[in-house]
C-alpha positions as MATLAB code, in Angstrom:
seq = 'MTEPLELKKTLNLPKTDFAMKASLPQNEPKQLEAWQAANLYEQILAAREGKPLFVLHDGPPYPTGTIHLGTGLNKILKDMIVKSKSMTGHRAPYVPGWDCHGLPIETQVEKQLGGKGKVFAAGIPPDVPRLRYPVR';
ca = [
       0.000    0.000    0.000;
       1.361    3.465   -0.872;
       1.896    6.276    1.578;
      -0.620    9.131    1.430;
       0.667   12.157   -0.476;
       1.917   14.901    1.836;
       0.900   18.057    0.002;
       3.152   20.203    2.186;
       6.181   18.565    0.570;
       4.922   19.486   -2.915;
       4.888   23.255   -2.216;
       7.851   25.393   -3.183;
       7.789   27.870   -0.290;
      10.658   30.102    0.823;
      12.470   29.325    4.055;
      12.328   32.304    6.439;
      12.903   33.128   10.085;
       9.421   34.598   10.366;
       7.126   32.859   12.780;
       4.024   31.280   11.294;
       1.949   32.971   13.977;
       2.020   36.778   14.206;
       1.206   36.944   17.963;
       0.149   40.576   17.536;
      -1.050   41.114   21.107;
       2.490   40.317   22.301;
       4.547   41.708   19.406;
       2.754   44.935   18.500;
       3.502   46.709   21.811;
       7.187   45.810   21.365;
       7.217   47.268   17.844;
       5.469   50.462   18.950;
       7.934   50.845   21.815;
      10.870   50.453   19.400;
       9.456   53.152   17.097;
       8.880   55.494   20.042;
      12.366   54.856   21.432;
      13.852   55.688   18.021;
      11.782   58.920   17.819;
      10.921   57.877   14.285;
       8.085   60.377   13.757;
      10.193   63.268   15.063;
      13.093   62.240   12.798;
      10.810   62.238    9.755;
       9.506   65.715   10.590;
      13.033   67.007   11.245;
      14.216   65.655    7.875;
      11.400   67.590    6.163;
      12.039   70.888    7.978;
      11.832   73.800    5.525;
      10.057   71.739    2.861;
       6.604   72.695    1.495;
       3.949   72.173    4.176;
       1.021   69.818    3.550;
      -1.694   69.636    6.207;
      -4.690   67.331    6.081;
      -6.768   67.732    9.218;
      -7.910   64.373   10.502;
     -11.429   64.821   11.798;
     -13.021   63.156   14.791;
     -12.948   59.363   14.812;
     -16.694   58.806   14.309;
     -18.700   62.031   14.303;
     -21.810   60.656   12.609;
     -22.650   57.856   15.018;
     -21.128   54.534   15.878;
     -17.879   53.296   14.378;
     -18.209   51.340   11.111;
     -16.130   50.140    8.136;
     -16.227   53.586    6.534;
     -14.545   54.968    9.651;
     -11.584   52.649    9.142;
     -11.450   53.363    5.416;
     -11.434   57.104    6.108;
      -8.531   56.786    8.551;
      -6.539   54.557    6.188;
      -7.022   56.865    3.198;
      -6.039   59.966    5.163;
      -2.973   58.183    6.526;
      -1.962   57.100    3.012;
      -2.328   60.639    1.679;
      -0.264   62.196    4.479;
       2.455   59.520    4.232;
       2.658   59.764    0.442;
       3.046   63.549    0.680;
       5.809   63.071    3.248;
       7.541   60.540    0.990;
       7.426   63.003   -1.932;
       9.310   65.611    0.069;
       6.600   67.599    1.838;
       6.555   68.370    5.527;
       3.306   66.577    6.374;
       2.646   66.401   10.118;
      -0.291   64.455   11.519;
      -2.841   67.060   12.613;
      -5.889   65.795   14.483;
      -8.849   68.119   14.153;
     -12.494   68.571   14.855;
     -13.568   69.871   11.473;
     -17.263   68.988   11.592;
     -18.273   71.997   13.740;
     -20.306   69.833   16.087;
     -23.248   69.379   13.740;
     -23.170   65.559   13.422;
     -23.123   65.064   17.181;
     -25.863   67.652   17.643;
     -27.974   65.716   15.162;
     -27.387   62.464   17.071;
     -28.392   64.095   20.371;
     -31.563   65.539   18.822;
     -32.491   62.085   17.468;
     -32.123   60.580   20.948;
     -34.285   63.305   22.444;
     -37.161   62.748   20.037;
     -36.504   65.052   17.108;
     -35.377   68.537   16.233;
     -36.491   71.164   18.739;
     -39.148   69.012   20.422;
     -37.635   68.627   23.884;
     -36.367   72.145   24.498;
     -39.440   73.776   22.948;
     -41.666   71.865   25.349;
     -39.822   73.407   28.283;
     -38.570   70.057   29.576;
     -35.223   70.530   31.362;
     -32.478   68.569   29.579;
     -30.921   65.477   31.111;
     -27.330   66.756   30.858;
     -25.498   63.432   31.482;
     -27.645   61.807   28.783;
     -26.859   64.681   26.410;
     -23.131   64.405   27.024;
     -22.892   60.628   26.581;
     -22.732   60.530   22.742;
     -19.945   63.125   22.752;
     -17.621   61.105   24.951;
];
């Protein structure tokens, strides 16, 4: 009787020192610590001192409600734009901002309170902790 075919032996894969398992919960903090110890971000900004400035304000993390896939896509695209500008010779610092002027969160609060102008027009005193919750 013949031995069963071991498909692993038929693959032409490179031999590397990389572990098969990423172990991100253990390894990511180490990598972040190494980048912070090397002052990598500060070195990049220092190397671009005097170059043309490019600023893309990164808005609030999720101003229109709960976090969703579009939130991640937005962050990734903005990060790619800022990094590509830095790589093409611009001084492109990361600038967090609150560029939505509060309107999306005001809309969310009004929805929770029953609609635009209904609660305050009725003379009902606002429940301040409940109003503040969506903002935090």
